[in-house]
XYZ file of C-alpha atoms in Angstrom:
659
model
C -11.349 46.975 64.984
C -8.489 45.479 63.001
C -6.647 44.891 59.777
C -7.828 42.609 57.000
C -4.885 41.214 55.019
C -5.786 40.967 51.343
C -3.891 39.150 48.592
C -5.033 39.534 44.987
C -3.854 36.905 42.483
C -3.579 38.057 38.875
C -4.165 35.288 36.366
C -1.268 33.609 34.597
C -2.384 34.606 31.106
C -0.803 36.806 28.476
C -1.814 40.461 28.992
C -3.518 39.616 32.313
C -1.771 42.356 34.290
C -2.472 46.082 34.522
C -0.799 49.329 35.625
C -4.152 50.906 36.405
C -5.308 51.780 39.892
C -7.364 49.048 41.554
C -9.651 49.394 44.581
C -11.271 46.774 46.802
C -14.151 46.872 49.288
C -14.996 44.082 51.745
C -18.615 43.277 52.603
C -19.482 41.223 55.671
C -22.559 40.205 57.608
C -21.863 42.931 60.192
C -20.534 45.777 58.089
C -18.714 47.088 55.041
C -15.256 48.569 54.561
C -14.357 51.615 52.518
C -12.695 51.179 49.130
C -8.975 50.640 49.610
C -6.427 51.188 46.840
C -3.744 48.633 46.058
C -0.369 50.339 46.032
C 1.366 48.016 43.565
C 0.909 47.202 39.890
C -0.551 43.862 38.862
C 1.704 41.514 36.946
C 0.791 38.285 35.212
C 0.770 35.322 37.598
C 1.790 37.469 40.592
C 0.298 38.170 44.013
C -0.467 41.734 45.057
C -1.062 42.358 48.798
C -2.746 45.195 50.618
C -4.274 45.855 54.032
C -7.850 46.978 54.527
C -8.361 48.791 57.832
C -11.804 48.666 59.444
C -12.854 50.453 62.640
C -15.199 47.558 63.469
C -15.215 43.873 62.642
C -17.227 42.998 59.542
C -18.521 39.593 60.624
C -18.324 36.779 58.089
C -17.145 38.082 54.718
C -19.631 37.365 51.949
C -18.669 39.670 49.096
C -15.910 41.820 47.650
C -16.253 44.755 45.306
C -13.500 45.489 42.790
C -13.033 48.401 40.452
C -10.131 49.690 38.407
C -9.386 53.242 37.380
C -7.709 53.646 34.017
C -4.627 55.868 34.068
C -3.713 56.553 30.467
C -5.653 54.119 28.305
C -8.365 51.585 28.977
C -6.742 48.212 29.557
C -8.290 44.867 30.395
C -7.196 43.048 33.517
C -7.642 39.433 34.565
C -7.773 38.867 38.348
C -7.958 35.184 39.278
C -8.952 35.260 42.936
C -8.701 37.214 46.182
C -7.814 35.773 49.589
C -8.632 37.727 52.739
C -7.432 36.936 56.259
C -9.541 38.538 58.974
C -8.328 39.868 62.354
C -9.752 36.639 63.829
C -7.283 34.741 61.572
C -10.003 33.272 59.358
C -9.229 33.048 55.641
C -11.820 33.679 52.957
C -11.395 32.921 49.253
C -13.163 34.786 46.457
C -12.876 33.164 42.986
C -12.962 35.682 40.124
C -11.498 34.379 36.823
C -13.005 37.266 34.908
C -11.683 39.917 32.515
C -12.442 43.386 33.856
C -12.544 45.766 30.912
C -14.241 48.864 32.348
C -14.190 51.106 35.428
C -17.469 49.909 36.905
C -17.779 48.175 40.261
C -17.673 44.365 39.975
C -19.052 42.060 42.678
C -17.660 38.647 43.605
C -19.058 36.346 46.256
C -17.136 34.293 48.774
C -16.208 30.920 47.296
C -18.448 28.597 49.302
C -20.910 27.086 46.836
C -24.508 27.914 47.645
C -27.893 27.026 46.221
C -30.238 30.019 46.110
C -32.012 30.499 49.440
C -33.832 33.639 48.291
C -32.044 35.896 50.787
C -30.116 38.926 49.432
C -26.635 39.682 50.735
C -25.904 42.709 52.953
C -26.367 45.894 50.975
C -29.189 44.371 48.957
C -26.934 42.595 46.447
C -28.642 39.506 44.979
C -27.832 36.602 42.681
C -30.450 37.893 40.267
C -28.308 40.956 39.587
C -25.539 38.636 38.384
C -27.887 36.728 36.126
C -29.503 39.810 34.611
C -26.088 41.092 33.620
C -25.009 37.720 32.199
C -28.239 37.396 30.225
C -27.602 40.786 28.639
C -24.138 39.631 27.573
C -24.889 36.032 26.558
C -27.896 35.966 24.233
C -29.406 33.256 22.064
C -29.386 33.450 18.304
C -30.587 31.264 15.429
C -27.891 30.474 12.860
C -30.142 28.195 10.817
C -33.667 26.959 11.415
C -34.154 23.549 13.023
C -30.648 23.204 14.424
C -29.507 24.048 17.985
C -29.369 27.735 18.776
C -26.067 29.519 19.309
C -24.589 32.634 20.888
C -25.475 35.973 19.375
C -22.374 37.892 18.293
C -23.295 41.346 17.014
C -19.683 42.501 17.164
C -17.322 40.223 19.066
C -17.419 37.589 21.769
C -17.139 38.561 25.441
C -13.531 38.425 26.661
C -14.302 35.713 29.213
C -15.128 33.108 26.564
C -12.412 34.005 24.059
C -9.226 32.084 23.402
C -6.156 33.086 25.331
C -3.551 34.993 23.335
C -1.504 31.776 23.282
C -4.374 29.717 21.881
C -5.416 32.408 19.419
C -1.919 32.892 18.053
C -1.252 29.174 17.815
C -4.533 28.375 16.045
C -4.143 31.245 13.584
C -0.596 30.103 12.822
C -1.656 26.493 12.330
C -4.601 27.534 10.164
C -2.344 29.512 7.852
C 0.651 27.215 8.024
C -1.038 23.801 8.001
C -0.493 23.046 4.315
C 3.063 24.406 4.634
C 3.786 22.188 7.647
C 2.455 19.236 5.653
C 4.560 20.444 2.691
C 1.465 20.528 0.491
C 0.984 24.295 0.007
C 1.874 24.191 -3.683
C -0.983 21.729 -4.275
C -3.815 23.823 -2.781
C -4.931 24.987 -6.226
C -4.052 21.821 -8.142
C -7.241 20.511 -9.758
C -5.680 17.450 -11.340
C -6.815 13.945 -10.543
C -4.683 11.200 -9.074
C -3.366 8.694 -11.608
C -2.120 6.075 -9.131
C -2.230 5.140 -5.469
C 1.433 6.079 -5.315
C 0.462 9.665 -6.195
C -1.676 9.769 -3.074
C 1.005 8.140 -0.933
C 3.458 10.883 -1.899
C 1.339 13.402 0.034
C 2.517 11.755 3.228
C 6.232 12.298 3.188
C 6.079 15.280 5.584
C 3.661 14.197 8.309
C 2.255 10.835 9.225
C 1.328 9.021 12.427
C 1.599 5.432 13.573
C -2.109 4.998 12.942
C -2.093 6.716 9.534
C 0.732 4.349 8.514
C -1.408 1.413 9.644
C -4.363 2.792 7.661
C -2.284 3.009 4.481
C -1.281 -0.626 4.854
C -4.712 -2.027 5.794
C -7.377 0.268 4.315
C -8.508 -2.340 1.774
C -8.850 -5.133 4.381
C -12.404 -6.172 5.224
C -11.632 -6.630 8.913
C -10.130 -3.130 9.148
C -13.243 -1.767 7.424
C -15.304 -3.414 10.181
C -12.906 -2.299 12.915
C -13.468 1.362 12.087
C -17.175 1.126 12.916
C -16.100 0.239 16.455
C -12.899 2.163 17.115
C -12.590 4.730 14.341
C -13.788 8.305 14.642
C -17.446 7.362 14.185
C -18.399 4.529 16.563
C -22.032 5.697 16.637
C -23.412 4.143 13.440
C -23.256 0.422 14.055
C -26.108 -1.510 15.688
C -27.037 -5.127 16.179
C -29.363 -6.320 13.422
C -32.255 -8.537 14.543
C -34.243 -8.167 11.323
C -33.155 -7.110 7.853
C -34.608 -3.794 6.649
C -37.218 -4.383 3.967
C -35.226 -2.221 1.544
C -32.101 -4.382 1.946
C -32.967 -7.763 0.344
C -29.890 -9.840 1.179
C -30.079 -13.571 0.439
C -28.495 -16.345 2.519
C -26.967 -18.151 -0.422
C -24.937 -15.098 -1.454
C -23.586 -13.920 1.903
C -22.987 -17.490 3.072
C -22.312 -19.395 -0.172
C -20.886 -22.443 1.648
C -24.306 -23.058 3.232
C -22.846 -23.516 6.717
C -24.525 -20.379 8.109
C -27.903 -18.684 7.809
C -28.662 -15.017 8.309
C -31.648 -15.724 10.544
C -29.562 -17.985 12.781
C -26.702 -15.502 12.946
C -29.094 -12.666 13.758
C -30.588 -14.709 16.591
C -27.072 -15.248 17.953
C -26.404 -11.488 17.821
C -23.694 -11.854 15.183
C -25.140 -9.604 12.461
C -24.743 -5.826 12.527
C -26.145 -3.006 10.433
C -25.043 0.498 9.493
C -27.825 2.465 7.814
C -27.064 5.887 6.341
C -30.682 6.770 5.582
C -30.173 10.314 6.893
C -28.163 10.973 3.720
C -30.890 9.874 1.326
C -31.692 12.561 -1.249
C -29.214 15.096 0.150
C -28.368 17.925 -2.223
C -24.716 17.478 -3.151
C -22.004 20.003 -3.747
C -20.264 21.240 -6.872
C -16.474 21.247 -6.533
C -14.070 22.371 -9.247
C -17.178 22.896 -11.411
C -18.075 19.222 -11.134
C -21.146 17.721 -9.517
C -20.246 15.544 -6.504
C -21.801 12.286 -5.328
C -22.898 11.127 -1.892
C -24.585 7.811 -1.256
C -26.965 6.686 1.506
C -25.721 3.105 1.902
C -26.737 0.131 3.992
C -23.958 -2.098 5.281
C -24.280 -5.568 6.774
C -21.484 -6.949 8.944
C -20.892 -10.368 10.448
C -19.056 -11.115 13.684
C -16.644 -13.955 13.050
C -13.395 -14.967 14.757
C -13.798 -12.056 17.195
C -13.889 -9.464 14.406
C -16.452 -7.700 12.234
C -16.456 -8.428 8.532
C -18.635 -6.670 5.915
C -20.767 -9.162 4.000
C -23.118 -6.939 1.972
C -23.275 -3.305 0.831
C -26.135 -1.517 -0.934
C -25.177 2.040 -1.863
C -28.669 3.553 -2.196
C -31.750 3.194 -0.041
C -34.165 1.943 -2.714
C -33.538 -1.492 -4.229
C -33.327 -1.357 -8.014
C -31.589 -2.997 -10.943
C -29.127 -0.113 -11.146
C -28.504 -0.327 -7.375
C -26.816 -3.713 -6.971
C -25.921 -5.219 -3.636
C -22.174 -5.735 -3.473
C -20.549 -8.738 -1.774
C -16.998 -9.796 -0.885
C -17.259 -12.424 -3.652
C -17.538 -9.713 -6.305
C -14.488 -8.524 -8.219
C -11.771 -6.832 -6.182
C -12.529 -3.339 -7.511
C -16.331 -3.692 -7.353
C -16.105 -4.587 -3.666
C -13.413 -2.023 -2.893
C -15.346 0.784 -4.598
C -18.487 -0.108 -2.645
C -16.501 0.185 0.600
C -14.981 3.496 -0.517
C -18.428 4.996 -1.191
C -19.483 3.845 2.291
C -16.446 5.499 3.836
C -17.186 8.749 1.987
C -20.792 8.640 3.218
C -19.533 7.979 6.723
C -17.203 10.993 6.572
C -20.009 13.365 5.666
C -22.500 12.055 8.223
C -19.836 11.733 10.911
C -18.569 15.305 10.593
C -22.053 16.800 10.773
C -23.812 14.454 13.196
C -21.346 12.663 15.468
C -18.865 15.539 15.571
C -20.478 18.934 14.893
C -23.990 18.346 16.261
C -23.471 15.869 19.079
C -20.415 17.529 20.585
C -19.811 21.100 19.339
C -23.350 22.401 18.986
C -24.674 20.687 22.099
C -21.664 21.842 24.122
C -22.443 25.405 23.047
C -26.030 25.020 24.251
C -24.870 23.604 27.602
C -22.367 26.463 27.948
C -24.675 29.307 27.008
C -27.444 28.063 29.282
C -24.952 27.751 32.140
C -23.714 31.324 31.736
C -27.257 32.693 31.484
C -28.925 30.814 34.315
C -26.429 29.919 37.038
C -24.474 32.456 39.094
C -20.799 31.811 39.885
C -21.643 30.770 43.428
C -23.909 27.916 42.331
C -22.309 24.453 42.802
C -23.350 23.358 39.318
C -21.681 26.422 37.800
C -18.474 25.581 39.645
C -18.687 21.955 38.517
C -19.381 22.646 34.828
C -17.455 25.852 34.142
C -14.155 24.029 33.336
C -16.011 22.037 30.668
C -17.064 25.186 28.783
C -13.581 26.603 28.140
C -13.174 28.040 24.618
C -16.327 26.300 23.318
C -18.167 29.466 22.282
C -15.085 30.764 20.490
C -14.276 27.588 18.554
C -17.901 27.261 17.466
C -17.996 30.863 16.309
C -14.943 30.109 14.184
C -16.665 27.015 12.786
C -19.539 29.228 11.645
C -17.178 31.693 9.962
C -14.539 29.316 8.568
C -15.995 25.808 8.138
C -19.717 25.712 7.404
C -20.314 29.249 6.141
C -20.692 30.060 2.433
C -16.936 30.187 1.823
C -15.958 27.673 4.513
C -13.619 24.738 4.035
C -16.342 22.129 4.562
C -18.666 23.979 2.210
C -16.037 24.070 -0.519
C -14.550 20.601 -0.281
C -17.102 18.103 1.097
C -19.819 16.344 -0.866
C -22.500 17.618 1.520
C -21.080 21.144 1.763
C -23.643 23.939 1.448
C -27.371 23.373 1.871
C -26.884 19.631 2.103
C -24.943 20.055 5.326
C -27.802 21.893 7.017
C -30.312 19.308 5.848
C -28.169 16.611 7.456
C -27.906 18.636 10.669
C -31.677 19.129 10.736
C -32.379 15.446 10.144
C -29.778 14.457 12.728
C -31.295 16.683 15.401
C -34.770 15.373 14.570
C -33.558 11.820 15.235
C -31.478 12.659 18.325
C -32.502 11.237 21.687
C -31.313 11.758 25.240
C -30.595 8.042 25.578
C -28.237 8.121 22.603
C -26.140 10.765 24.401
C -25.683 8.542 27.473
C -23.167 5.862 26.534
C -24.526 3.096 28.831
C -28.011 3.521 27.352
C -26.674 3.958 23.838
C -24.561 0.792 23.901
C -27.494 -1.173 25.284
C -30.009 0.177 22.753
C -27.694 -0.598 19.858
C -27.152 -4.146 21.148
C -23.385 -3.828 21.417
C -22.696 -5.090 24.932
C -20.936 -8.280 23.838
C -19.056 -7.156 20.713
C -15.367 -8.059 21.194
C -12.498 -5.580 20.853
C -14.806 -2.559 21.175
C -12.464 -0.174 22.962
C -14.632 2.924 22.539
C -17.318 1.098 24.517
C -14.961 -0.358 27.119
C -13.103 2.858 27.874
C -16.208 5.017 27.471
C -18.272 3.023 29.978
C -15.483 3.172 32.550
C -15.134 6.906 32.006
C -18.886 7.375 32.368
C -18.878 5.536 35.692
C -15.922 7.591 36.952
C -17.557 10.880 35.935
C -20.915 9.784 37.368
C -19.329 8.899 40.706
C -17.598 12.282 40.787
C -20.746 14.236 39.905
C -22.801 12.337 42.468
C -20.188 12.995 45.143
C -20.073 16.728 44.464
C -23.751 17.471 43.866
C -24.825 15.019 46.564
C -22.953 17.212 49.044
C -25.212 20.168 48.241
C -28.526 18.449 47.485
C -29.651 16.245 50.360
C -33.074 15.430 48.953
C -35.094 15.370 45.758
C -37.180 18.233 47.117
C -34.117 20.498 47.136
C -33.576 19.795 43.439
C -37.202 20.535 42.653
C -37.033 23.850 44.545
C -33.865 25.025 42.796
C -35.290 27.410 40.211
C -31.846 28.240 38.810
C -30.881 24.687 37.903
C -34.335 24.032 36.473
C -34.106 27.155 34.310
C -30.753 25.812 33.115
C -32.201 22.491 31.983
C -35.286 24.101 30.444
C -33.139 26.495 28.415
C -31.241 23.467 27.087
C -34.508 21.715 26.234
C -35.856 24.797 24.481
C -32.782 26.090 22.628
C -30.770 22.922 22.161
C -33.501 20.396 21.401
C -36.082 22.916 20.163
C -38.705 21.857 22.710
C -39.139 18.426 21.123
C -40.539 16.080 23.773
C -39.727 13.017 21.670
C -35.997 13.603 22.327
C -36.530 12.563 25.940
C -34.521 15.549 27.197
C -35.785 16.557 30.658
C -37.640 19.834 30.963
C -37.010 19.908 34.698
C -35.349 17.764 37.347
C -37.485 15.889 39.866
C -34.744 13.916 41.612
C -31.069 14.115 42.470
C -30.453 11.043 40.312
C -32.022 12.701 37.258
C -29.826 15.745 37.682
C -26.667 13.702 38.279
C -27.238 11.606 35.146
C -27.819 14.661 32.974
C -24.759 16.485 34.323
C -22.696 13.333 33.778
C -23.851 13.336 30.161
C -22.874 16.998 29.780
C -19.347 16.451 31.110
C -18.922 13.234 29.102
C -20.110 14.954 25.908
C -17.870 17.997 26.314
C -14.769 15.975 27.145
C -14.688 12.242 26.412
C -17.160 12.083 23.528
C -15.523 14.980 21.732
C -12.134 13.354 22.131
C -13.456 10.051 20.763
C -14.863 11.610 17.591
C -12.357 14.416 17.019
C -8.820 13.427 17.902
C -8.410 10.658 15.328
C -9.472 12.655 12.282
C -6.012 12.895 10.770
C -5.118 9.354 11.836
C -8.007 7.786 9.924
C -8.759 10.481 7.341
C -5.421 11.730 6.083
C -5.111 8.718 3.772
C -7.838 9.959 1.460
C -8.972 6.596 -0.008
C -9.969 5.520 3.504
C -12.140 8.592 4.177
C -12.877 10.632 1.032
C -14.563 13.948 1.720
C -16.419 13.536 -1.565
C -16.672 11.372 -4.677
C -16.746 13.082 -8.064
C -18.326 10.320 -10.128
C -21.316 8.082 -9.314
C -20.913 4.481 -8.131
C -21.135 1.529 -10.515
C -24.651 0.572 -11.569
C -23.584 -2.809 -12.872
C -20.939 -5.190 -11.651
C -17.768 -6.174 -13.448
C -16.864 -2.778 -14.917
C -14.794 -1.271 -12.092
C -11.019 -1.226 -12.311
C -8.107 0.715 -10.831
C -8.537 3.612 -13.243
C -12.289 4.033 -12.696
C -11.649 3.993 -8.948
C -9.036 6.754 -9.242
C -11.378 8.801 -11.451
C -14.033 8.780 -8.741
C -11.685 10.033 -6.022
C -11.655 13.755 -5.179
C -9.043 15.796 -6.996
C -5.707 16.880 -5.545
C -6.746 20.283 -4.159
C -9.830 18.818 -2.476
C -7.713 16.087 -0.901
C -5.047 18.519 0.320
C -7.593 20.900 1.868
C -9.189 17.921 3.619
C -5.834 16.745 4.972
C -4.938 20.234 6.205
C -8.254 20.706 7.980
C -8.139 17.291 9.655
C -4.550 17.953 10.742
C -5.588 21.288 12.263
C -8.605 19.850 14.089
C -6.579 16.953 15.492
C -4.001 19.170 17.213
C -4.087 20.153 20.864
C -2.956 23.637 21.819
C -0.100 24.423 24.168
C -2.461 25.717 26.860
C -5.031 22.902 26.718
C -6.418 21.584 30.008
C -6.952 17.840 30.296
C -9.785 16.003 32.034
C -9.565 16.145 35.821
C -7.322 19.218 35.918
C -8.723 22.382 37.464
C -6.294 25.316 37.246
C -9.180 27.636 38.152
C -10.096 27.074 41.796
C -13.853 27.550 41.757
C -14.492 25.152 44.642
C -13.030 26.151 47.988
C -14.623 23.708 50.454
C -13.072 20.502 51.750
C -15.654 18.014 50.432
C -15.639 18.970 46.722
C -11.845 19.302 46.823
C -11.606 15.740 48.151
C -13.960 14.555 45.400
C -11.749 16.223 42.796
C -8.695 14.437 44.177
C -10.497 11.076 44.060
C -11.674 11.863 40.521
C -8.084 12.486 39.469
C -6.945 9.231 41.060
C -9.705 7.276 39.284
C -8.765 8.836 35.951
C -5.112 8.013 36.558
C -5.958 4.361 37.214
C -8.020 4.173 34.022
C -5.226 5.801 32.047
C -2.713 3.273 33.340
C -5.034 0.371 32.468
C -5.572 1.706 28.942
C -1.856 2.161 28.432
C -1.205 -1.396 29.614
C -3.861 -2.813 27.268
C -2.594 -0.829 24.318
C 0.825 -2.425 24.624
C -0.792 -5.684 23.512
C -2.606 -4.194 20.487
C -1.355 -3.799 16.944
C -3.462 -0.655 16.738
C -3.646 1.116 20.125
C -6.858 2.926 21.030
C -5.913 6.141 22.863
C -8.789 8.528 22.189
C -10.454 7.887 25.573
C -7.269 7.780 27.612
C -7.909 10.555 30.179
C -4.428 11.983 29.787
C -5.302 12.853 26.169
C -8.881 14.089 26.750
C -9.403 17.835 26.968
C -11.839 19.154 29.563
C -13.904 20.950 26.958
C -14.734 21.292 23.272
C -11.956 23.693 22.361
C -10.810 22.605 18.887
């Protein structure tokens, strides 16, 4: 017989505490206590102790039961964890991190991570009970055919996946105040066109960044145009060109008029690169301000010279024709500049829907929903991945109600807004492969291993190796053989749900339907963490930097491109640009999506203590040290660059897709 000393930690979140009565029961391998009432109230970020008296020892503690009794009104409460010290002076930790909104009994297992062994806990409690409840809360839905499935929200999202009050308040404020903060609110309804570049520059007097200033100065430069395919917000388009596409008839004598180089020779040397926007071909375009908009499906040829990439040919439509000329740097200044502008506008539309929305947001939602449905809290993979799901379901729900819905910002002010956007998403998913989501494979397949000054690749590969080493260290502690992976029905249901609902059961994607080896599982989990953290940072954080100066990244073009050369001038270029209100809405949205919230959690930080054992905690510490070393190396390199690349610096990467 003896006393069990209990300490309950209330989470450090707004409104986390409660004045309601709270009761706890301890369950051990040799017995169960009675419910004991805590005598104190529960305040945000505070510890609340109590003593549970038991006439006999309970053995090893495996479970606690918590329930609250509402006094006056029903109030939610957010307990973080419970620590129990037994009469034998052994301490047990029970992670919770869950909003309790009702007066039912809630069960939480001791924190040691466990793979399912098929044995129920004392009292008949089983992991399956957890999963059945979670599957009733987190359900799949289809927002649009042939794109990844999403969470079903009949009324509202479950509390556990919602923004904190801090995040919610901050995002709502920024959403409403963005144009005011940028001092552009009076222009939101202005449907006039720009009459000079200086008109556009005047939009910047309130908010600009070091990179946006650089963009304004260099946006017309050919080398900066090439640089953005490597280190801008969309580093996923460019690939080494070993053979010209048949629909891109570029001649040697035009791209190399001095005769000193030949395309075939340069391709053999690995110096020619291609960006092909064929996914945009024939896309239905938007109508903005009662004007039809224009979106091209260009092909771009680039040449590596003097350690940089330089565009040498641009064809704005997929089918060669007399009214679809190939533009070259030797053309008139405005012909060449307009061709590059139409490419940048095409890149914006494909980037936002493919590289950003599909490949990070929508896939992260699939990873998250499958995790919550198929893995109980005690599973080591749940503990490993849960920090990388924070706020993802909420931000994606907002995207469906504020960005890509009928009245959304993207729908109203982008060339592909509306049905065109969903066609692009469908085509992008149809062309998506597992290999393209794994940066080592992707860089290799695109032939980009030796391209100089490719900081997305350099930092991304190092990050991948660091994450892979961490994942292997943690999961390798729990899975000692391939057979253990094969027997784990929970983790294999997780991956199959992803295959079915994320990739729509398409075998050609290469997404595993099950795991046969530890290595297969480790690689896939590495991809999940990389996608939810590093990849999202790489394609999201620089939106305002590169896109705020509209001529560098127009959301749309309101007149078609030239069909003959020699007619473009400054005025025709300005006429093709989006109008003032479209530009301002684009700037405000990119500013909002580039901002981190006050309560963001960066890669390698784990304020929620899901792991309690020594080995995973040591692996987390080593992971943090590795990330710190990478961050220091990136910072040192950036001191030597005119344009620093910070988007994959771990100290700026959020753990999850949360904005």
